[in-house]
C-alpha cells in the first residue's frame, strides 16, 4: 500500500479534485478604456463623412455679366447742392426724376435745372426737359427747350463779361479740355440784347468767340454814340 492509499483511509478527507480558479474580470470601465480610442476614431470618421455629405458644394464661378443698360436707382423731386471747402455754394441740381445707368455710368434728369457759381461770382443757369451727364460730369447734353444763361459780370482780369443766353432743342456743354457750348441743330444766341440764329454753333468759353455755320441771321440793337 502506498502513501496515497493511506490518505484515502483518513476519515473526512475529500479527495475530489479542486475546480480551477476563476480569473477575475476587469471592471467595465477598464474594458471601455481599452476600446475608447477605437470608438472615438469611428465617431470622428462618421462625423467627417456626414459633414461632407451635408455641406453644399461651393458655387462654380459665373462668367462676368455685362452691365445692364436699365437704371439701377432713381431719385424723384430732388435737389442736390455742392459746396467748396469754405462752405460756399458752388452748384445746385434740381429735377423731377433722375435715373442712373450702370452700363456707362450716365445720369438722366427730367425737367432739370442746374445752377453753377463761378470763381468770379458769375452765375450760369441751365434748364432742359432732359439733361444727361457722363460719369465724370464733364459733358452735359440738354434736350428739349434747352436754355443756358450766363449772367453778366467780370472775368479774372476785371474785364466786363456780357450776358449770354443760348436757346435750342439741343445743346452740348463741355468743361474739358476747355469750356464750350455747341449744337449741331438750330440754335439762338442772345448777347446783351443782340440776337443771332444759326444752323449750328460752337462757342468757346475761354476766348469768348463763337463760330457759326449754315444759314445765319443776325439782329443787332443800336448802340448809343460814344
PDB file of C-alpha atoms in Angstrom:
ATOM      1  CA  UNK A   1       0.000   0.000   0.000  1.00  0.00           C
ATOM      2  CA  UNK A   2       1.387   3.298  -0.948  1.00  0.00           C
ATOM      3  CA  UNK A   3       1.070   6.700   0.701  1.00  0.00           C
ATOM      4  CA  UNK A   4      -1.905   7.751  -1.401  1.00  0.00           C
ATOM      5  CA  UNK A   5      -3.839   4.750  -0.181  1.00  0.00           C
ATOM      6  CA  UNK A   6      -3.080   5.785   3.392  1.00  0.00           C
ATOM      7  CA  UNK A   7      -4.632   9.214   2.756  1.00  0.00           C
ATOM      8  CA  UNK A   8      -7.714   7.556   1.327  1.00  0.00           C
ATOM      9  CA  UNK A   9      -8.245   5.749   4.654  1.00  0.00           C
ATOM     10  CA  UNK A  10      -8.321   9.042   6.583  1.00  0.00           C
ATOM     11  CA  UNK A  11     -11.912   9.681   7.531  1.00  0.00           C
ATOM     12  CA  UNK A  12     -13.426  13.055   6.365  1.00  0.00           C
ATOM     13  CA  UNK A  13     -10.774  13.703   3.776  1.00  0.00           C
ATOM     14  CA  UNK A  14     -12.302  14.860   0.420  1.00  0.00           C
ATOM     15  CA  UNK A  15     -10.275  13.569  -2.477  1.00  0.00           C
ATOM     16  CA  UNK A  16     -12.402  15.365  -5.135  1.00  0.00           C
ATOM     17  CA  UNK A  17     -10.101  17.479  -7.341  1.00  0.00           C
ATOM     18  CA  UNK A  18     -10.455  21.194  -6.672  1.00  0.00           C
ATOM     19  CA  UNK A  19     -12.018  23.173  -9.562  1.00  0.00           C
ATOM     20  CA  UNK A  20      -9.692  25.504 -11.458  1.00  0.00           C
ATOM     21  CA  UNK A  21      -9.505  29.020 -10.053  1.00  0.00           C
ATOM     22  CA  UNK A  22     -11.770  31.545 -11.915  1.00  0.00           C
ATOM     23  CA  UNK A  23      -9.994  34.562 -13.443  1.00  0.00           C
ATOM     24  CA  UNK A  24     -11.233  37.833 -12.016  1.00  0.00           C
ATOM     25  CA  UNK A  25     -12.719  40.004 -14.782  1.00  0.00           C
ATOM     26  CA  UNK A  26     -11.627  43.618 -15.010  1.00  0.00           C
ATOM     27  CA  UNK A  27     -14.248  46.304 -14.232  1.00  0.00           C
ATOM     28  CA  UNK A  28     -16.333  47.532 -17.198  1.00  0.00           C
ATOM     29  CA  UNK A  29     -14.721  50.984 -17.185  1.00  0.00           C
ATOM     30  CA  UNK A  30     -11.317  49.433 -17.578  1.00  0.00           C
ATOM     31  CA  UNK A  31     -12.522  47.406 -20.530  1.00  0.00           C
ATOM     32  CA  UNK A  32     -14.170  50.513 -22.024  1.00  0.00           C
ATOM     33  CA  UNK A  33     -10.972  52.500 -21.721  1.00  0.00           C
ATOM     34  CA  UNK A  34      -9.245  49.924 -23.905  1.00  0.00           C
ATOM     35  CA  UNK A  35     -11.722  50.355 -26.772  1.00  0.00           C
ATOM     36  CA  UNK A  36     -12.434  54.053 -26.278  1.00  0.00           C
ATOM     37  CA  UNK A  37      -9.788  55.273 -28.807  1.00  0.00           C
ATOM     38  CA  UNK A  38     -11.273  52.988 -31.468  1.00  0.00           C
ATOM     39  CA  UNK A  39     -14.781  54.205 -30.686  1.00  0.00           C
ATOM     40  CA  UNK A  40     -13.715  57.843 -30.890  1.00  0.00           C
ATOM     41  CA  UNK A  41     -11.970  57.297 -34.225  1.00  0.00           C
ATOM     42  CA  UNK A  42     -15.101  55.696 -35.598  1.00  0.00           C
ATOM     43  CA  UNK A  43     -17.289  58.563 -34.380  1.00  0.00           C
ATOM     44  CA  UNK A  44     -14.936  61.130 -35.912  1.00  0.00           C
ATOM     45  CA  UNK A  45     -14.887  59.270 -39.209  1.00  0.00           C
ATOM     46  CA  UNK A  46     -18.683  59.121 -39.297  1.00  0.00           C
ATOM     47  CA  UNK A  47     -18.897  62.820 -38.376  1.00  0.00           C
ATOM     48  CA  UNK A  48     -16.473  63.799 -41.115  1.00  0.00           C
ATOM     49  CA  UNK A  49     -18.436  61.763 -43.651  1.00  0.00           C
ATOM     50  CA  UNK A  50     -21.702  63.378 -42.537  1.00  0.00           C
ATOM     51  CA  UNK A  51     -20.224  66.859 -42.814  1.00  0.00           C
ATOM     52  CA  UNK A  52     -19.000  66.176 -46.328  1.00  0.00           C
ATOM     53  CA  UNK A  53     -22.445  64.949 -47.315  1.00  0.00           C
ATOM     54  CA  UNK A  54     -24.278  67.806 -45.588  1.00  0.00           C
ATOM     55  CA  UNK A  55     -22.012  70.656 -46.728  1.00  0.00           C
ATOM     56  CA  UNK A  56     -23.284  72.185 -50.013  1.00  0.00           C
ATOM     57  CA  UNK A  57     -20.878  72.357 -52.891  1.00  0.00           C
ATOM     58  CA  UNK A  58     -19.153  75.663 -53.500  1.00  0.00           C
ATOM     59  CA  UNK A  59     -20.847  77.531 -56.367  1.00  0.00           C
ATOM     60  CA  UNK A  60     -18.905  77.497 -59.564  1.00  0.00           C
ATOM     61  CA  UNK A  61     -17.668  80.933 -60.670  1.00  0.00           C
ATOM     62  CA  UNK A  62     -20.042  82.532 -63.129  1.00  0.00           C
ATOM     63  CA  UNK A  63     -18.782  84.469 -66.108  1.00  0.00           C
ATOM     64  CA  UNK A  64     -18.902  88.225 -65.639  1.00  0.00           C
ATOM     65  CA  UNK A  65     -22.141  89.652 -66.955  1.00  0.00           C
ATOM     66  CA  UNK A  66     -22.143  92.904 -68.889  1.00  0.00           C
ATOM     67  CA  UNK A  67     -23.595  95.851 -67.009  1.00  0.00           C
ATOM     68  CA  UNK A  68     -27.247  96.389 -67.732  1.00  0.00           C
ATOM     69  CA  UNK A  69     -28.455  99.477 -69.502  1.00  0.00           C
ATOM     70  CA  UNK A  70     -31.543  99.550 -67.294  1.00  0.00           C
ATOM     71  CA  UNK A  71     -31.494 102.151 -64.473  1.00  0.00           C
ATOM     72  CA  UNK A  72     -30.365 100.772 -61.124  1.00  0.00           C
ATOM     73  CA  UNK A  73     -31.622 103.642 -58.956  1.00  0.00           C
ATOM     74  CA  UNK A  74     -33.975 106.621 -59.132  1.00  0.00           C
ATOM     75  CA  UNK A  75     -34.363 109.981 -57.436  1.00  0.00           C
ATOM     76  CA  UNK A  76     -37.614 111.903 -57.663  1.00  0.00           C
ATOM     77  CA  UNK A  77     -38.236 115.589 -56.999  1.00  0.00           C
ATOM     78  CA  UNK A  78     -34.742 116.068 -55.679  1.00  0.00           C
ATOM     79  CA  UNK A  79     -32.279 118.882 -55.058  1.00  0.00           C
ATOM     80  CA  UNK A  80     -28.523 118.295 -54.724  1.00  0.00           C
ATOM     81  CA  UNK A  81     -26.064 121.012 -53.676  1.00  0.00           C
ATOM     82  CA  UNK A  82     -22.289 121.104 -53.877  1.00  0.00           C
ATOM     83  CA  UNK A  83     -20.172 123.245 -51.524  1.00  0.00           C
ATOM     84  CA  UNK A  84     -16.470 124.053 -51.584  1.00  0.00           C
ATOM     85  CA  UNK A  85     -14.036 123.674 -48.682  1.00  0.00           C
ATOM     86  CA  UNK A  86     -15.022 127.124 -47.352  1.00  0.00           C
ATOM     87  CA  UNK A  87     -18.710 126.278 -47.276  1.00  0.00           C
ATOM     88  CA  UNK A  88     -19.592 128.367 -50.332  1.00  0.00           C
ATOM     89  CA  UNK A  89     -22.301 127.028 -52.624  1.00  0.00           C
ATOM     90  CA  UNK A  90     -20.747 126.110 -55.981  1.00  0.00           C
ATOM     91  CA  UNK A  91     -23.500 124.201 -57.793  1.00  0.00           C
ATOM     92  CA  UNK A  92     -27.089 123.054 -57.403  1.00  0.00           C
ATOM     93  CA  UNK A  93     -29.022 120.468 -59.419  1.00  0.00           C
ATOM     94  CA  UNK A  94     -32.789 120.047 -59.299  1.00  0.00           C
ATOM     95  CA  UNK A  95     -35.123 117.792 -61.246  1.00  0.00           C
ATOM     96  CA  UNK A  96     -38.350 115.845 -61.323  1.00  0.00           C
ATOM     97  CA  UNK A  97     -36.592 112.492 -61.706  1.00  0.00           C
ATOM     98  CA  UNK A  98     -33.014 111.245 -62.085  1.00  0.00           C
ATOM     99  CA  UNK A  99     -32.012 107.812 -63.383  1.00  0.00           C
ATOM    100  CA  UNK A 100     -28.569 106.199 -63.167  1.00  0.00           C
ATOM    101  CA  UNK A 101     -27.493 103.756 -65.902  1.00  0.00           C
ATOM    102  CA  UNK A 102     -24.730 101.366 -64.773  1.00  0.00           C
ATOM    103  CA  UNK A 103     -23.590 100.375 -68.287  1.00  0.00           C
ATOM    104  CA  UNK A 104     -21.882 103.734 -68.930  1.00  0.00           C
ATOM    105  CA  UNK A 105     -22.444 105.460 -65.552  1.00  0.00           C
ATOM    106  CA  UNK A 106     -24.532 108.235 -67.103  1.00  0.00           C
ATOM    107  CA  UNK A 107     -27.323 110.072 -65.277  1.00  0.00           C
ATOM    108  CA  UNK A 108     -30.506 111.304 -66.929  1.00  0.00           C
ATOM    109  CA  UNK A 109     -32.559 114.070 -65.308  1.00  0.00           C
ATOM    110  CA  UNK A 110     -36.079 115.032 -66.353  1.00  0.00           C
ATOM    111  CA  UNK A 111     -37.041 118.733 -66.185  1.00  0.00           C
ATOM    112  CA  UNK A 112     -33.571 119.604 -64.983  1.00  0.00           C
ATOM    113  CA  UNK A 113     -32.385 122.921 -63.589  1.00  0.00           C
ATOM    114  CA  UNK A 114     -28.686 123.457 -62.894  1.00  0.00           C
ATOM    115  CA  UNK A 115     -27.046 126.476 -61.276  1.00  0.00           C
ATOM    116  CA  UNK A 116     -23.293 126.953 -61.254  1.00  0.00           C
ATOM    117  CA  UNK A 117     -21.399 129.687 -59.411  1.00  0.00           C
ATOM    118  CA  UNK A 118     -18.037 130.635 -60.918  1.00  0.00           C
ATOM    119  CA  UNK A 119     -14.921 131.780 -59.112  1.00  0.00           C
ATOM    120  CA  UNK A 120     -15.553 135.342 -60.295  1.00  0.00           C
ATOM    121  CA  UNK A 121     -19.065 135.356 -58.877  1.00  0.00           C
ATOM    122  CA  UNK A 122     -20.848 134.860 -62.190  1.00  0.00           C
ATOM    123  CA  UNK A 123     -23.879 132.581 -62.252  1.00  0.00           C
ATOM    124  CA  UNK A 124     -24.783 130.154 -65.012  1.00  0.00           C
ATOM    125  CA  UNK A 125     -28.228 128.547 -65.148  1.00  0.00           C
ATOM    126  CA  UNK A 126     -29.141 125.660 -67.471  1.00  0.00           C
ATOM    127  CA  UNK A 127     -32.622 124.182 -67.931  1.00  0.00           C
ATOM    128  CA  UNK A 128     -33.990 121.480 -70.231  1.00  0.00           C
ATOM    129  CA  UNK A 129     -36.683 118.855 -70.474  1.00  0.00           C
ATOM    130  CA  UNK A 130     -33.920 116.273 -70.192  1.00  0.00           C
ATOM    131  CA  UNK A 131     -30.301 116.603 -69.107  1.00  0.00           C
ATOM    132  CA  UNK A 132     -27.767 113.780 -69.451  1.00  0.00           C
ATOM    133  CA  UNK A 133     -24.347 113.784 -67.781  1.00  0.00           C
ATOM    134  CA  UNK A 134     -21.385 111.454 -68.213  1.00  0.00           C
ATOM    135  CA  UNK A 135     -19.549 109.611 -65.422  1.00  0.00           C
ATOM    136  CA  UNK A 136     -17.115 112.421 -64.509  1.00  0.00           C
ATOM    137  CA  UNK A 137     -19.572 115.304 -65.057  1.00  0.00           C
ATOM    138  CA  UNK A 138     -17.565 116.936 -67.836  1.00  0.00           C
ATOM    139  CA  UNK A 139     -20.203 116.569 -70.558  1.00  0.00           C
ATOM    140  CA  UNK A 140     -23.817 117.748 -70.291  1.00  0.00           C
ATOM    141  CA  UNK A 141     -26.406 117.141 -73.007  1.00  0.00           C
ATOM    142  CA  UNK A 142     -29.529 119.323 -72.831  1.00  0.00           C
ATOM    143  CA  UNK A 143     -32.519 118.223 -74.905  1.00  0.00           C
ATOM    144  CA  UNK A 144     -35.950 119.755 -75.287  1.00  0.00           C
ATOM    145  CA  UNK A 145     -36.393 123.511 -74.801  1.00  0.00           C
ATOM    146  CA  UNK A 146     -32.773 123.798 -73.689  1.00  0.00           C
ATOM    147  CA  UNK A 147     -31.667 127.150 -72.264  1.00  0.00           C
ATOM    148  CA  UNK A 148     -28.281 128.185 -70.882  1.00  0.00           C
ATOM    149  CA  UNK A 149     -27.934 131.659 -69.343  1.00  0.00           C
ATOM    150  CA  UNK A 150     -24.684 133.128 -68.073  1.00  0.00           C
ATOM    151  CA  UNK A 151     -25.299 136.320 -66.186  1.00  0.00           C
ATOM    152  CA  UNK A 152     -23.028 139.289 -66.802  1.00  0.00           C
ATOM    153  CA  UNK A 153     -20.123 140.070 -64.535  1.00  0.00           C
ATOM    154  CA  UNK A 154     -16.362 140.426 -64.706  1.00  0.00           C
ATOM    155  CA  UNK A 155     -13.614 137.981 -65.553  1.00  0.00           C
ATOM    156  CA  UNK A 156     -10.462 137.231 -63.556  1.00  0.00           C
ATOM    157  CA  UNK A 157      -8.759 140.334 -65.012  1.00  0.00           C
ATOM    158  CA  UNK A 158     -11.666 142.572 -64.056  1.00  0.00           C
ATOM    159  CA  UNK A 159     -12.963 142.985 -67.597  1.00  0.00           C
ATOM    160  CA  UNK A 160     -16.761 143.116 -68.027  1.00  0.00           C
ATOM    161  CA  UNK A 161     -18.483 139.974 -69.224  1.00  0.00           C
ATOM    162  CA  UNK A 162     -21.660 140.321 -71.309  1.00  0.00           C
ATOM    163  CA  UNK A 163     -24.816 138.419 -70.509  1.00  0.00           C
ATOM    164  CA  UNK A 164     -25.101 135.356 -72.746  1.00  0.00           C
ATOM    165  CA  UNK A 165     -28.147 133.239 -73.460  1.00  0.00           C
ATOM    166  CA  UNK A 166     -28.230 130.088 -75.599  1.00  0.00           C
ATOM    167  CA  UNK A 167     -31.507 128.541 -76.755  1.00  0.00           C
ATOM    168  CA  UNK A 168     -32.291 125.453 -78.815  1.00  0.00           C
ATOM    169  CA  UNK A 169     -33.701 121.950 -78.788  1.00  0.00           C
ATOM    170  CA  UNK A 170     -30.215 120.523 -78.322  1.00  0.00           C
ATOM    171  CA  UNK A 171     -27.213 121.999 -76.515  1.00  0.00           C
ATOM    172  CA  UNK A 172     -23.957 120.345 -75.535  1.00  0.00           C
ATOM    173  CA  UNK A 173     -21.900 121.779 -72.669  1.00  0.00           C
ATOM    174  CA  UNK A 174     -18.325 120.559 -72.190  1.00  0.00           C
ATOM    175  CA  UNK A 175     -15.987 121.592 -69.383  1.00  0.00           C
ATOM    176  CA  UNK A 176     -12.850 119.683 -70.508  1.00  0.00           C
ATOM    177  CA  UNK A 177     -10.398 120.070 -72.149  1.00  0.00           C
ATOM    178  CA  UNK A 178     -11.910 123.558 -72.450  1.00  0.00           C
ATOM    179  CA  UNK A 179     -15.255 125.137 -71.683  1.00  0.00           C
ATOM    180  CA  UNK A 180     -17.550 125.369 -74.659  1.00  0.00           C
ATOM    181  CA  UNK A 181     -21.193 125.281 -75.719  1.00  0.00           C
ATOM    182  CA  UNK A 182     -22.086 123.723 -79.047  1.00  0.00           C
ATOM    183  CA  UNK A 183     -25.021 122.440 -81.054  1.00  0.00           C
ATOM    184  CA  UNK A 184     -25.464 120.683 -84.382  1.00  0.00           C
ATOM    185  CA  UNK A 185     -29.091 121.819 -84.527  1.00  0.00           C
ATOM    186  CA  UNK A 186     -30.657 125.269 -84.957  1.00  0.00           C
ATOM    187  CA  UNK A 187     -29.652 127.498 -82.072  1.00  0.00           C
ATOM    188  CA  UNK A 188     -30.172 131.072 -80.940  1.00  0.00           C
ATOM    189  CA  UNK A 189     -27.544 133.183 -79.170  1.00  0.00           C
ATOM    190  CA  UNK A 190     -28.547 136.358 -77.327  1.00  0.00           C
ATOM    191  CA  UNK A 191     -25.706 138.647 -76.279  1.00  0.00           C
ATOM    192  CA  UNK A 192     -26.635 141.839 -74.424  1.00  0.00           C
ATOM    193  CA  UNK A 193     -29.813 142.088 -76.472  1.00  0.00           C
ATOM    194  CA  UNK A 194     -28.259 141.170 -79.836  1.00  0.00           C
ATOM    195  CA  UNK A 195     -29.748 138.038 -81.396  1.00  0.00           C
ATOM    196  CA  UNK A 196     -28.054 135.576 -83.689  1.00  0.00           C
ATOM    197  CA  UNK A 197     -29.684 132.480 -85.191  1.00  0.00           C
ATOM    198  CA  UNK A 198     -27.691 129.754 -86.926  1.00  0.00           C
ATOM    199  CA  UNK A 199     -27.962 126.151 -88.097  1.00  0.00           C
ATOM    200  CA  UNK A 200     -25.170 125.093 -85.715  1.00  0.00           C
ATOM    201  CA  UNK A 201     -22.703 126.762 -83.386  1.00  0.00           C
ATOM    202  CA  UNK A 202     -19.553 126.298 -81.316  1.00  0.00           C
ATOM    203  CA  UNK A 203     -18.886 128.816 -78.535  1.00  0.00           C
ATOM    204  CA  UNK A 204     -15.524 128.849 -76.736  1.00  0.00           C
ATOM    205  CA  UNK A 205     -15.992 129.988 -73.158  1.00  0.00           C
ATOM    206  CA  UNK A 206     -12.304 130.737 -72.616  1.00  0.00           C
ATOM    207  CA  UNK A 207     -11.855 133.036 -75.617  1.00  0.00           C
ATOM    208  CA  UNK A 208     -15.441 134.290 -75.884  1.00  0.00           C
ATOM    209  CA  UNK A 209     -15.511 133.500 -79.606  1.00  0.00           C
ATOM    210  CA  UNK A 210     -18.382 131.779 -81.406  1.00  0.00           C
ATOM    211  CA  UNK A 211     -18.265 130.001 -84.751  1.00  0.00           C
ATOM    212  CA  UNK A 212     -21.485 129.663 -86.742  1.00  0.00           C
ATOM    213  CA  UNK A 213     -22.192 127.545 -89.790  1.00  0.00           C
ATOM    214  CA  UNK A 214     -25.082 127.236 -92.182  1.00  0.00           C
ATOM    215  CA  UNK A 215     -27.667 129.942 -92.621  1.00  0.00           C
ATOM    216  CA  UNK A 216     -27.061 132.752 -90.135  1.00  0.00           C
ATOM    217  CA  UNK A 217     -29.405 135.621 -89.247  1.00  0.00           C
ATOM    218  CA  UNK A 218     -28.276 138.480 -87.029  1.00  0.00           C
ATOM    219  CA  UNK A 219     -30.311 141.163 -85.262  1.00  0.00           C
ATOM    220  CA  UNK A 220     -28.259 143.911 -83.596  1.00  0.00           C
ATOM    221  CA  UNK A 221     -29.529 146.567 -81.240  1.00  0.00           C
ATOM    222  CA  UNK A 222     -28.416 150.111 -81.904  1.00  0.00           C
ATOM    223  CA  UNK A 223     -25.601 151.254 -79.663  1.00  0.00           C
ATOM    224  CA  UNK A 224     -25.528 154.728 -78.167  1.00  0.00           C
ATOM    225  CA  UNK A 225     -22.976 157.056 -79.687  1.00  0.00           C
ATOM    226  CA  UNK A 226     -19.763 157.331 -77.643  1.00  0.00           C
TER     227      UNK A 226
END
